[in-house]
């Protein structure tokens, strides 16, 4: 064999191919296999192994894409327990993981199986939630599995009836294409089963081969054709690793680039097991035929959310109505049974409803929990939650008092600092205008008392634009224009703020929010059984001795009225907004202070990986979009005129920081005007002094016209003295004297 063998053909099974591949490696003889599809048979491990068919890795990729296309998440794998089956299912698991799907249960069958083994495996599969079954097995045993599945008592057609999905790998198409003697029985057992067949593009060579094959098997040709037409074996689509799922063959997609780019995953309609064209849901509850067991916490407070009339089996409330509306919106019926949790004397601890063992809900093996269940990080590690159906978060509720209007309410729009700066600005502007006007304007002159009254009157009369004093100087007018602009802004802001203060009801509380509670030592109330206790002690590091457990809204009210100084009283209560809005709807003397310091929501809890949680989330979103959630909210949680947002209506007082730009502008204008006025006064003083001993202060106090007149008189007297001297000396004539007088007067005026 070592000298005469050129190549080895076969074998038909992957297990035998593994064995022979080792021999081929030792003999350096090529092994050519047309049927071994095990993905672990590769050229790296077996360099002399050549495969003329496709590896199962491509087939499993197609199966995974079909599962994802129909939006199934969990599948069950039934396979032969050898290299062929195990390696194929391993490849399937990898491809499903890429599509965010998984194999929820594996049912291996021994290579030496019997009918009893098949039946036992199928009975175990029937107890699982998933109804999508992948059958990866040899052809002879695959037919027996399908035949036995039809006999399992699980409906009119057993496990081949409504609700089930069977996907067989290419072993079934091989049987249908090659063994016509098994065709009739095979198609009867496999109606509604999806299978895969290797696709070969149409060509002249293919047509010649099919024609020759038909001539070799002419006696069976008519029978095979009849079977295809009778039992309706048909193509629903194509898959390739480049184009994915499509109703067009890959060669047509590749020939048309535009079609390839715009191609979306699509398949033709399928007639599923049970002769229905409605896509199966793909899962059921784990205990087939059993009602959904829904745990409901029995509350003693806030019965608007969950209530149960005494002695009755019916449940009501906001949470129950939302659950029923979402369940009715599902595209399939879900029989259910509500099971109460709690003794009815105190609120149950919601955490006790959830248990991490076995991914189940704890009490009486619940399939779901419905109620005021807050979605928290720790709880999401135990169960799966639906989309939140109501937003909620922790808030602080404390006693509040109204700020009644007083006789001094008109002072509240401005802060004390703002009032001080504004008053000083009025006096400062008045003083600046007085300095600029007093030498040229008689209205700003007179006795000191009169001048002081003028400054005050002028300053505050500008507030109403009713000042009667005429401004003569250019610098004074500039300062006044800028100041009137500032007054206009201040006046408008004051009126707007005062209007808000007098018309908007304001509430005050010694507790300002969660921060003030943390820094104080006052006792804090919380609802017994809620997650608030754990959050306050673990997340906010509040000592447990400060926490007071309360059971009902009446206890809330009493504890808040007693206050932190009495035994059993509290400074504030911390609870979820949904509860507090209901509590405050009839108790206006309390209010929410500060901001909501957590963002959470309520949801329905299901066991981990339950597909019902996803469908219920979709139903809740639909209720939110069509207004169903709001209608249920209005039915149970209608609020009264009392507002829980009282403290948020507080109007901020006007701060100096909001107007410092205006005051800076006005101050700069005053400083610049005073500087220019001072420069002008110095220049005038230098010209008027002319060696005389008059001080600068005296010059400033004089009226500008008086100073000019005095200098004019002094010039006139000097001219007369000079004329007298000239006459006595006999050196001038009268005309010259007059000219000198005129010139002296003119010169004195200019000076």
XYZ file of C-alpha atoms in Angstrom:
751
model
C 0.000 0.000 0.000
C 2.878 2.333 0.787
C 4.381 1.871 -2.716
C 1.305 1.434 -4.922
C -1.235 3.910 -3.463
C -1.500 7.254 -5.216
C -4.392 8.698 -3.132
C -7.134 7.615 -0.752
C -10.784 8.399 -1.559
C -13.361 8.672 1.220
C -14.562 7.947 3.798
C -18.181 9.091 4.107
C -18.070 9.886 7.835
C -15.955 12.413 9.709
C -15.071 9.974 12.496
C -13.425 7.554 10.078
C -11.809 10.484 8.261
C -10.031 11.424 11.502
C -8.551 7.935 11.781
C -7.496 7.649 8.145
C -6.017 11.168 8.174
C -3.435 10.034 10.716
C -2.519 7.098 8.437
C -2.319 9.387 5.400
C 0.055 11.657 7.298
C 2.339 8.735 8.124
C 2.310 7.414 4.537
C 2.478 10.870 2.912
C -0.534 9.907 0.824
C -3.287 12.424 0.016
C -6.717 11.720 1.504
C -9.532 13.037 -0.686
C -12.865 13.206 1.151
C -16.171 14.186 -0.413
C -18.347 13.769 2.720
C -16.303 14.577 5.867
C -17.582 17.961 7.040
C -16.065 18.065 10.551
C -14.624 21.611 10.921
C -11.657 20.324 12.961
C -10.353 18.433 9.913
C -8.044 21.084 8.534
C -4.795 21.298 6.628
C -2.824 22.535 9.631
C -3.343 19.348 11.591
C -3.690 17.029 8.597
C -1.654 18.436 5.685
C -2.559 15.479 3.397
C -6.308 15.856 3.945
C -8.263 17.421 1.076
C -11.953 18.176 1.421
C -14.135 18.420 -1.703
C -17.211 19.543 0.235
C -17.850 22.490 2.502
C -16.898 22.455 6.171
C -19.698 22.436 8.740
C -18.532 25.830 9.919
C -20.283 27.410 6.908
C -23.410 25.349 7.426
C -23.575 26.365 11.086
C -23.094 30.016 10.135
C -26.154 29.719 7.887
C -28.169 28.105 10.704
C -27.146 30.867 13.116
C -28.205 33.557 10.670
C -31.594 31.873 10.181
C -32.095 31.820 13.961
C -31.196 35.504 14.233
C -33.392 36.381 11.231
C -36.481 35.021 12.978
C -35.454 36.747 16.234
C -35.050 33.606 18.294
C -32.504 33.757 21.088
C -32.243 30.222 22.484
C -32.000 26.917 20.625
C -31.693 23.255 21.571
C -29.095 21.100 19.830
C -29.725 17.365 19.288
C -26.590 15.748 17.897
C -24.677 12.506 17.632
C -22.091 12.189 20.373
C -18.950 11.746 18.264
C -16.395 13.983 16.566
C -18.812 14.858 13.794
C -21.634 15.883 16.126
C -19.639 17.499 18.915
C -17.422 19.585 16.648
C -20.360 20.658 14.515
C -22.368 21.802 17.547
C -19.303 23.604 18.915
C -19.079 25.547 15.651
C -22.816 26.263 15.904
C -22.370 27.678 19.403
C -19.618 30.015 18.205
C -21.701 31.310 15.311
C -24.775 31.787 17.507
C -22.707 33.776 19.981
C -21.758 36.168 17.183
C -25.500 36.792 16.702
C -26.063 37.205 20.462
C -27.906 33.887 20.593
C -27.007 30.699 22.393
C -27.592 26.963 22.776
C -29.679 26.681 25.937
C -29.662 22.863 26.062
C -27.638 20.114 24.390
C -29.051 16.618 23.910
C -26.242 14.242 22.803
C -27.235 10.843 21.377
C -24.938 7.865 21.671
C -23.680 6.355 18.397
C -25.191 3.080 19.655
C -28.569 4.609 20.380
C -31.928 2.837 20.472
C -35.477 4.032 19.987
C -35.814 4.270 23.753
C -32.773 6.543 23.939
C -34.282 8.818 21.309
C -37.599 8.972 23.137
C -35.993 9.770 26.492
C -33.925 12.546 24.937
C -36.988 14.052 23.256
C -38.995 13.916 26.475
C -36.235 15.889 28.186
C -36.186 18.395 25.329
C -39.966 18.847 25.614
C -39.511 20.120 29.185
C -37.229 22.963 28.055
C -38.385 26.510 27.345
C -36.889 26.730 23.877
C -38.861 25.270 20.982
C -36.177 25.805 18.317
C -34.425 22.470 17.753
C -31.285 22.020 15.651
C -30.854 18.402 14.516
C -27.252 17.565 13.571
C -27.052 13.814 13.148
C -26.540 11.050 10.609
C -29.287 10.496 8.063
C -30.546 7.089 9.248
C -30.892 8.167 12.863
C -32.200 11.597 11.921
C -35.264 10.057 10.307
C -35.907 8.021 13.449
C -35.668 11.157 15.598
C -38.254 12.946 13.455
C -40.528 9.923 13.464
C -40.304 9.566 17.246
C -40.859 13.305 17.749
C -44.169 13.018 15.933
C -45.273 10.400 18.463
C -44.377 12.389 21.599
C -47.562 13.530 23.357
C -47.205 17.304 23.046
C -50.200 18.299 20.944
C -52.032 16.839 17.935
C -48.784 16.193 16.039
C -46.509 15.682 19.023
C -43.281 17.642 18.869
C -43.858 18.230 15.161
C -46.919 20.392 15.856
C -47.626 24.061 16.464
C -45.001 26.069 18.298
C -42.011 23.910 17.381
C -39.212 24.798 14.970
C -37.014 22.042 13.514
C -33.877 22.899 11.563
C -32.016 19.907 10.144
C -28.523 20.177 8.740
C -27.729 18.956 5.234
C -28.233 15.267 6.092
C -31.987 15.641 5.421
C -31.560 17.225 1.995
C -29.114 14.446 1.139
C -31.797 11.860 1.936
C -34.431 13.688 -0.089
C -32.127 14.055 -3.093
C -30.569 10.584 -3.232
C -32.684 7.877 -1.607
C -36.051 7.848 -3.371
C -37.138 4.726 -1.515
C -37.254 6.737 1.727
C -38.755 9.864 0.200
C -42.431 9.274 1.006
C -41.931 8.314 4.647
C -39.309 11.012 5.119
C -41.447 13.876 3.880
C -44.387 12.697 5.978
C -42.294 12.856 9.164
C -40.472 16.060 8.253
C -43.256 18.391 7.158
C -42.406 21.931 8.276
C -38.735 21.085 8.872
C -36.135 23.509 7.539
C -33.053 21.934 6.011
C -29.980 23.100 4.118
C -28.765 21.917 0.733
C -25.467 22.728 -0.926
C -26.129 25.216 -3.720
C -24.379 24.778 -7.062
C -24.793 27.629 -9.588
C -26.618 26.671 -12.767
C -24.270 25.924 -15.686
C -24.005 23.803 -18.819
C -21.791 21.324 -17.028
C -24.332 20.945 -14.223
C -27.187 20.348 -16.661
C -25.217 17.642 -18.478
C -24.394 15.935 -15.192
C -28.023 15.980 -14.050
C -29.118 14.599 -17.415
C -26.646 11.739 -17.259
C -27.600 11.000 -13.641
C -31.262 10.943 -14.602
C -30.566 8.431 -17.378
C -28.757 6.172 -14.926
C -31.688 6.298 -12.488
C -34.559 6.572 -14.985
C -36.680 4.064 -13.163
C -36.865 6.291 -10.089
C -36.978 9.661 -11.799
C -40.751 9.960 -12.162
C -41.334 8.870 -8.601
C -38.927 11.477 -7.224
C -40.508 14.219 -9.290
C -43.938 13.227 -8.085
C -42.835 13.257 -4.480
C -41.445 16.775 -4.760
C -44.692 18.094 -6.156
C -46.896 16.202 -3.730
C -45.167 16.999 -0.475
C -44.134 20.539 -1.374
C -40.361 20.546 -0.840
C -39.456 24.089 -1.857
C -36.709 26.661 -1.613
C -37.248 29.555 0.814
C -33.950 31.337 0.230
C -30.180 31.247 -0.156
C -27.235 31.950 2.098
C -23.588 32.653 1.404
C -20.827 33.922 3.632
C -20.540 37.067 1.491
C -24.167 38.079 0.885
C -26.003 36.485 3.820
C -29.667 35.493 3.542
C -31.479 36.373 0.346
C -34.254 35.155 -1.911
C -31.883 35.563 -4.869
C -29.075 33.099 -5.649
C -25.595 34.386 -4.775
C -24.460 34.358 -8.397
C -27.226 36.811 -9.344
C -26.352 39.082 -6.447
C -22.693 39.052 -7.450
C -23.583 39.791 -11.075
C -25.617 42.833 -10.035
C -23.547 45.087 -7.731
C -26.516 47.374 -6.998
C -28.641 44.443 -5.846
C -25.814 43.204 -3.662
C -25.389 46.569 -1.955
C -29.108 47.075 -1.280
C -29.735 43.447 -0.336
C -31.421 43.007 3.037
C -31.787 39.628 4.784
C -35.008 38.081 3.499
C -36.622 34.691 3.012
C -39.797 33.429 1.399
C -42.726 32.443 3.592
C -42.466 29.156 5.484
C -45.152 26.606 6.313
C -44.149 25.668 9.831
C -44.960 22.480 11.749
C -48.689 22.290 12.298
C -49.419 23.611 8.780
C -49.273 27.270 9.820
C -47.544 30.193 8.160
C -47.343 32.216 11.403
C -43.819 32.361 12.749
C -43.521 30.305 15.955
C -42.640 32.188 19.101
C -39.733 29.823 19.636
C -40.202 29.241 23.366
C -42.757 28.296 26.019
C -42.745 28.187 29.774
C -40.454 25.550 31.138
C -43.248 23.437 32.593
C -45.434 22.886 29.565
C -49.104 23.708 30.013
C -48.683 25.312 33.460
C -49.969 28.805 34.166
C -47.507 31.628 34.686
C -47.069 31.938 38.447
C -46.885 35.657 39.257
C -45.807 36.742 42.736
C -47.487 39.895 44.049
C -46.345 41.657 47.268
C -49.284 42.420 49.573
C -48.911 46.024 50.686
C -50.435 47.638 53.749
C -49.649 51.144 52.500
C -49.966 52.894 49.149
C -52.583 50.412 48.046
C -53.079 52.458 44.897
C -50.118 50.544 43.474
C -51.025 47.004 44.550
C -54.168 46.026 46.432
C -56.126 42.905 47.222
C -59.602 43.141 48.731
C -59.786 41.115 51.918
C -61.077 37.608 51.306
C -60.888 37.927 47.509
C -58.563 36.352 44.971
C -58.591 39.402 42.715
C -55.785 41.959 42.629
C -55.926 45.574 41.579
C -53.860 48.724 41.494
C -51.621 50.646 39.168
C -48.926 47.949 38.867
C -51.469 45.188 38.257
C -53.260 47.172 35.551
C -49.975 47.913 33.762
C -49.045 44.217 33.846
C -52.426 43.141 32.488
C -52.344 45.759 29.728
C -48.823 44.706 28.688
C -49.774 41.008 28.780
C -52.829 41.665 26.623
C -50.593 43.475 24.116
C -48.474 40.351 23.558
C -49.008 38.581 20.230
C -49.746 35.310 22.075
C -51.819 34.349 25.116
C -50.125 33.966 28.489
C -52.270 32.174 31.096
C -51.293 33.362 34.547
C -52.091 33.063 38.221
C -51.414 35.718 40.856
C -49.858 34.420 44.080
C -49.777 36.775 47.101
C -46.557 37.349 49.003
C -46.596 38.748 52.536
C -48.757 38.468 55.645
C -50.804 41.614 55.013
C -49.791 43.163 58.362
C -46.612 44.871 57.214
C -45.024 45.662 53.893
C -42.997 42.706 52.585
C -39.336 43.152 51.761
C -39.183 43.107 47.979
C -35.664 41.691 48.016
C -37.093 38.509 49.568
C -39.178 37.988 46.435
C -36.010 37.604 44.375
C -33.469 34.853 44.814
C -30.271 34.136 42.951
C -30.272 30.351 43.346
C -31.216 28.499 40.174
C -32.041 31.778 38.456
C -35.547 31.529 39.840
C -37.791 33.693 41.935
C -37.802 32.389 45.478
C -41.271 32.243 46.928
C -43.235 29.205 45.687
C -41.113 29.088 42.544
C -42.496 32.250 40.930
C -42.221 32.705 37.176
C -42.531 36.485 37.539
C -42.895 39.191 40.184
C -45.300 42.104 39.663
C -45.488 45.114 41.942
C -43.565 48.163 43.047
C -40.214 46.502 42.337
C -37.398 49.024 41.940
C -34.734 48.211 39.357
C -31.363 48.309 41.111
C -27.899 47.142 40.127
C -27.807 44.303 42.648
C -31.202 43.004 41.589
C -30.266 42.898 37.916
C -27.640 40.308 38.859
C -30.391 38.025 40.164
C -33.284 38.419 37.723
C -34.152 40.086 34.422
C -36.273 43.232 34.497
C -38.565 44.645 31.871
C -38.457 48.159 30.536
C -39.371 50.548 33.424
C -43.058 51.405 33.348
C -42.755 54.325 35.788
C -39.825 56.593 36.597
C -38.917 56.885 40.244
C -36.035 57.979 42.419
C -35.271 58.841 46.014
C -36.381 62.277 47.221
C -36.384 64.122 50.549
C -39.729 65.175 52.050
C -39.812 67.598 54.979
C -42.255 70.029 56.619
C -42.488 73.319 54.758
C -43.986 76.657 55.744
C -45.348 79.414 53.594
C -43.443 82.664 53.392
C -46.335 85.074 53.866
C -46.014 88.591 52.485
C -45.058 91.171 55.117
C -44.952 94.948 55.342
C -41.324 94.805 54.214
C -41.927 92.544 51.233
C -40.851 95.352 48.908
C -37.276 94.905 50.153
C -37.063 91.223 49.152
C -36.277 91.642 45.413
C -32.746 92.901 46.199
C -30.215 91.409 48.551
C -28.834 93.692 51.314
C -25.603 94.111 49.380
C -27.554 95.068 46.275
C -29.570 97.659 48.212
C -26.396 99.137 49.725
C -24.561 99.451 46.422
C -27.628 100.918 44.713
C -28.121 103.567 47.421
C -24.455 104.547 47.396
C -24.585 104.806 43.607
C -27.512 107.234 43.773
C -25.628 109.526 46.166
C -22.378 109.185 44.257
C -23.940 110.163 40.934
C -25.672 113.121 42.610
C -22.370 114.291 44.053
C -20.582 113.931 40.722
C -23.242 115.952 38.898
C -23.076 118.618 41.648
C -19.309 118.918 41.238
C -19.631 119.222 37.481
C -22.453 121.809 37.605
C -21.889 124.060 40.658
C -19.509 126.594 38.963
C -21.788 127.163 35.965
C -25.327 126.303 37.203
C -27.102 128.467 39.805
C -29.483 125.576 40.671
C -26.557 123.722 42.260
C -25.279 126.744 44.265
C -26.336 128.321 47.510
C -25.931 127.621 51.194
C -24.469 124.219 52.177
C -27.821 122.938 53.414
C -29.508 123.845 50.165
C -26.744 122.194 48.146
C -27.021 118.958 50.175
C -30.793 118.833 49.668
C -30.273 119.453 45.964
C -27.831 116.542 45.702
C -30.194 114.115 47.464
C -33.273 115.312 45.604
C -31.604 115.187 42.225
C -30.162 111.705 42.851
C -33.387 109.969 43.825
C -35.645 111.899 41.469
C -33.759 110.298 38.573
C -35.347 107.016 39.671
C -38.630 108.297 38.233
C -37.020 110.509 35.564
C -38.632 113.522 37.294
C -35.575 115.640 38.126
C -36.252 119.350 37.493
C -32.689 120.659 37.592
C -31.278 121.678 34.225
C -27.864 120.203 33.375
C -25.661 122.762 31.634
C -22.258 121.103 31.236
C -21.419 118.489 28.630
C -19.746 116.195 31.148
C -22.776 116.354 33.447
C -25.090 115.368 30.607
C -22.851 112.406 29.723
C -22.911 111.108 33.301
C -26.676 111.606 33.553
C -27.408 109.693 30.332
C -25.431 106.658 31.498
C -26.989 106.784 34.969
C -30.532 106.971 33.570
C -29.796 103.818 31.559
C -28.660 102.043 34.746
C -31.768 103.238 36.582
C -33.990 101.928 33.793
C -32.495 98.422 34.074
C -32.661 98.399 37.877
C -36.229 99.633 37.899
C -37.441 97.009 35.405
C -35.692 94.167 37.227
C -37.046 95.259 40.594
C -40.635 95.426 39.365
C -40.422 91.987 37.731
C -38.909 90.370 40.818
C -41.368 91.977 43.218
C -44.276 90.832 41.062
C -43.018 87.246 41.193
C -42.499 87.363 44.951
C -45.984 88.679 45.646
C -47.779 86.345 43.236
C -45.868 83.051 43.573
C -46.403 81.073 46.763
C -43.105 80.230 48.381
C -42.269 77.489 50.838
C -39.323 77.196 53.159
C -37.866 74.364 55.194
C -34.885 74.019 57.523
C -33.929 70.939 55.484
C -32.486 71.970 52.125
C -31.827 68.537 50.610
C -29.911 65.323 51.033
C -26.629 67.159 51.657
C -27.959 68.994 54.706
C -29.367 65.736 56.080
C -26.042 63.936 55.703
C -24.144 66.637 57.593
C -26.707 66.843 60.405
C -27.448 64.333 63.157
C -31.234 64.443 62.826
C -33.221 61.191 62.487
C -34.374 60.215 58.993
C -37.479 58.191 58.158
C -37.811 55.579 55.412
C -40.397 53.038 54.265
C -39.943 49.640 55.828
C -39.166 47.011 53.204
C -37.811 49.418 50.579
C -34.254 49.549 49.291
C -33.823 53.049 50.773
C -32.352 51.671 54.011
C -29.551 49.866 52.215
C -28.881 52.858 49.954
C -28.644 55.318 52.858
C -26.342 53.153 54.951
C -24.123 51.700 52.218
C -24.000 54.402 49.549
C -24.362 57.561 51.683
C -22.672 56.220 54.849
C -25.479 57.376 57.142
C -25.356 55.595 60.499
C -28.140 53.084 60.940
C -29.026 54.527 64.361
C -30.316 57.652 62.630
C -32.818 55.734 60.489
C -36.430 55.300 61.603
C -38.499 52.602 59.859
C -42.057 53.707 59.036
C -44.903 51.556 57.741
C -47.565 53.853 56.321
C -48.305 57.401 55.153
C -49.996 58.100 58.494
C -46.765 57.224 60.296
C -44.930 59.498 57.843
C -47.224 62.371 58.752
C -46.978 61.828 62.515
C -43.185 61.497 62.490
C -42.775 64.651 60.396
C -45.133 66.621 62.639
C -43.307 65.500 65.792
C -39.988 66.602 64.356
C -36.473 65.493 65.267
C -36.722 66.665 68.902
C -39.378 64.114 69.911
C -38.962 60.370 70.258
C -40.080 58.705 67.046
C -40.042 61.956 65.130
C -37.880 62.673 62.098
C -36.492 65.730 60.368
C -37.308 64.335 56.934
C -38.452 61.193 55.147
C -36.535 59.677 52.240
C -38.543 57.547 49.859
C -39.256 57.046 46.173
C -40.880 59.833 44.207
C -43.847 57.685 43.159
C -44.798 57.152 46.804
C -44.098 60.719 47.830
C -46.191 62.306 45.105
C -49.120 60.226 46.298
C -48.370 61.139 49.919
C -48.139 64.873 49.175
C -51.295 64.959 47.064
C -53.379 65.365 50.244
C -50.815 66.864 52.647
C -49.907 70.382 51.606
C -47.898 71.163 54.743
C -45.084 68.929 53.497
C -43.047 69.148 50.333
C -40.099 67.775 48.393
C -36.942 69.709 49.198
C -33.802 69.626 47.111
C -33.282 67.580 43.993
C -34.058 63.935 43.262
C -30.721 62.273 44.038
C -31.221 58.910 42.310
C -32.674 58.003 38.923
C -34.453 54.661 38.905
C -37.640 53.002 37.765
C -40.024 50.149 38.470
C -40.162 47.027 36.340
C -41.518 43.493 36.314
C -39.042 40.767 37.314
C -38.548 37.474 35.470
C -36.013 34.643 35.808
C -32.698 35.206 34.098
C -32.742 34.800 30.297
C -36.535 34.618 30.211
C -37.740 35.588 26.709
C -40.980 36.831 28.235
C -39.079 39.768 29.775
C -38.102 40.989 26.298
C -41.630 40.667 24.918
C -43.137 42.411 27.949
C -40.632 45.259 27.549
C -41.760 45.706 23.961
C -45.391 45.718 25.090
C -44.653 48.363 27.757
C -43.006 50.578 25.144
C -46.111 50.256 22.965
C -48.303 51.263 25.915
C -46.087 54.278 26.496
C -46.324 55.331 22.850
C -50.107 54.949 22.506
C -50.923 56.662 25.809
C -51.999 53.527 27.649
C -49.570 54.052 30.515
C -50.755 57.622 31.038
C -54.395 56.540 31.158
C -53.615 53.948 33.818
C -51.602 56.547 35.744
C -54.498 59.008 35.680
C -56.865 56.295 36.888
C -54.911 55.388 40.012
C -52.489 58.211 40.760
C -54.430 61.420 40.110
C -52.842 64.291 42.008
C -54.713 67.043 43.837
C -54.003 70.755 43.918
C -51.196 70.290 46.451
C -47.877 70.595 44.703
C -44.878 68.493 45.587
C -42.646 71.000 43.867
C -43.305 73.886 46.256
C -39.731 74.648 47.033
C -38.842 74.792 43.379
C -41.169 77.792 42.973
C -38.889 79.937 45.131
C -37.817 83.042 43.279
C -34.143 83.922 43.618
C -33.402 87.399 44.925
C -31.493 89.705 42.611
C -27.777 89.560 43.366
C -25.114 92.210 42.886
C -23.235 89.879 40.563
C -26.040 90.238 38.029
C -25.552 94.016 37.753
C -21.896 94.651 38.455
C -21.315 95.420 34.783
C -23.818 98.299 34.890
C -22.314 99.743 38.052
C -18.832 99.432 36.572
C -19.934 101.326 33.462
C -21.510 104.108 35.510
C -18.533 104.347 37.870
C -16.104 104.571 34.976
C -18.121 107.378 33.394
C -18.167 109.317 36.681
C -14.429 108.897 37.187
C -13.633 109.996 33.643
C -15.912 113.036 33.912
C -14.336 114.095 37.213
C -10.845 113.676 35.771
C -11.614 115.846 32.740
C -13.309 118.439 34.950
C -10.275 118.566 37.254
C -7.915 119.091 34.324
C -10.093 121.916 33.052
C -10.200 123.553 36.486
C -6.419 123.425 36.868
C -5.924 125.078 33.501
C -8.386 127.835 34.340
C -6.772 128.380 37.722
C -3.329 128.722 36.150
C -4.624 131.374 33.762
C -6.619 133.319 36.356
C -4.064 133.298 39.160
C -1.479 135.476 37.315
C 0.726 135.687 40.377
C -2.054 136.483 42.855
C -2.260 134.742 46.185
C -5.806 133.270 45.781
C -5.884 129.536 46.645
C -7.157 126.797 44.314
C -9.983 125.905 46.727
C -11.185 129.491 46.739
C -11.043 129.538 42.975
C -13.097 126.358 42.736
C -15.779 127.700 45.072
C -16.257 130.804 42.940
C -18.822 130.864 40.219
C -17.189 130.894 36.831
C -18.914 134.164 35.770
C -17.820 135.910 38.996
C -14.220 134.904 38.471
C -14.306 136.214 34.921
C -15.928 139.500 36.051
C -13.369 140.000 38.803
C -10.531 139.530 36.393
C -12.230 141.921 33.997
C -12.434 144.619 36.718
C -8.840 144.044 37.704
C -7.793 144.548 34.106
C -9.793 147.766 33.856
C -8.187 149.238 37.015
C -4.733 148.449 35.716
C -5.471 150.265 32.474
C -6.565 153.411 34.317
C -3.363 153.431 36.356
C -1.249 153.135 33.262
C -3.141 155.995 31.551
C -2.640 158.273 34.543
C 1.044 157.590 34.504
C 1.257 158.401 30.833
C -0.647 161.713 31.187
C 1.536 162.853 34.016
C 4.601 162.134 31.998
C 3.168 163.903 28.879
C 4.075 161.067 26.599
C 0.675 159.890 25.376
C -2.388 161.370 23.702
C -5.974 160.730 24.519
C -6.466 158.370 21.588
C -3.532 156.303 22.670
C -4.950 156.205 26.181
C -8.234 154.953 24.890
C -6.464 152.408 22.797
C -4.553 151.273 25.823
C -7.765 151.073 27.843
C -9.458 149.031 25.188
C -6.463 146.780 24.812
C -6.129 146.296 28.542
C -9.830 145.445 28.849
C -9.639 142.994 26.003
C -6.538 141.410 27.386
C -8.128 141.114 30.844
C -11.197 139.372 29.347
C -9.065 136.851 27.592
C -7.119 136.166 30.748
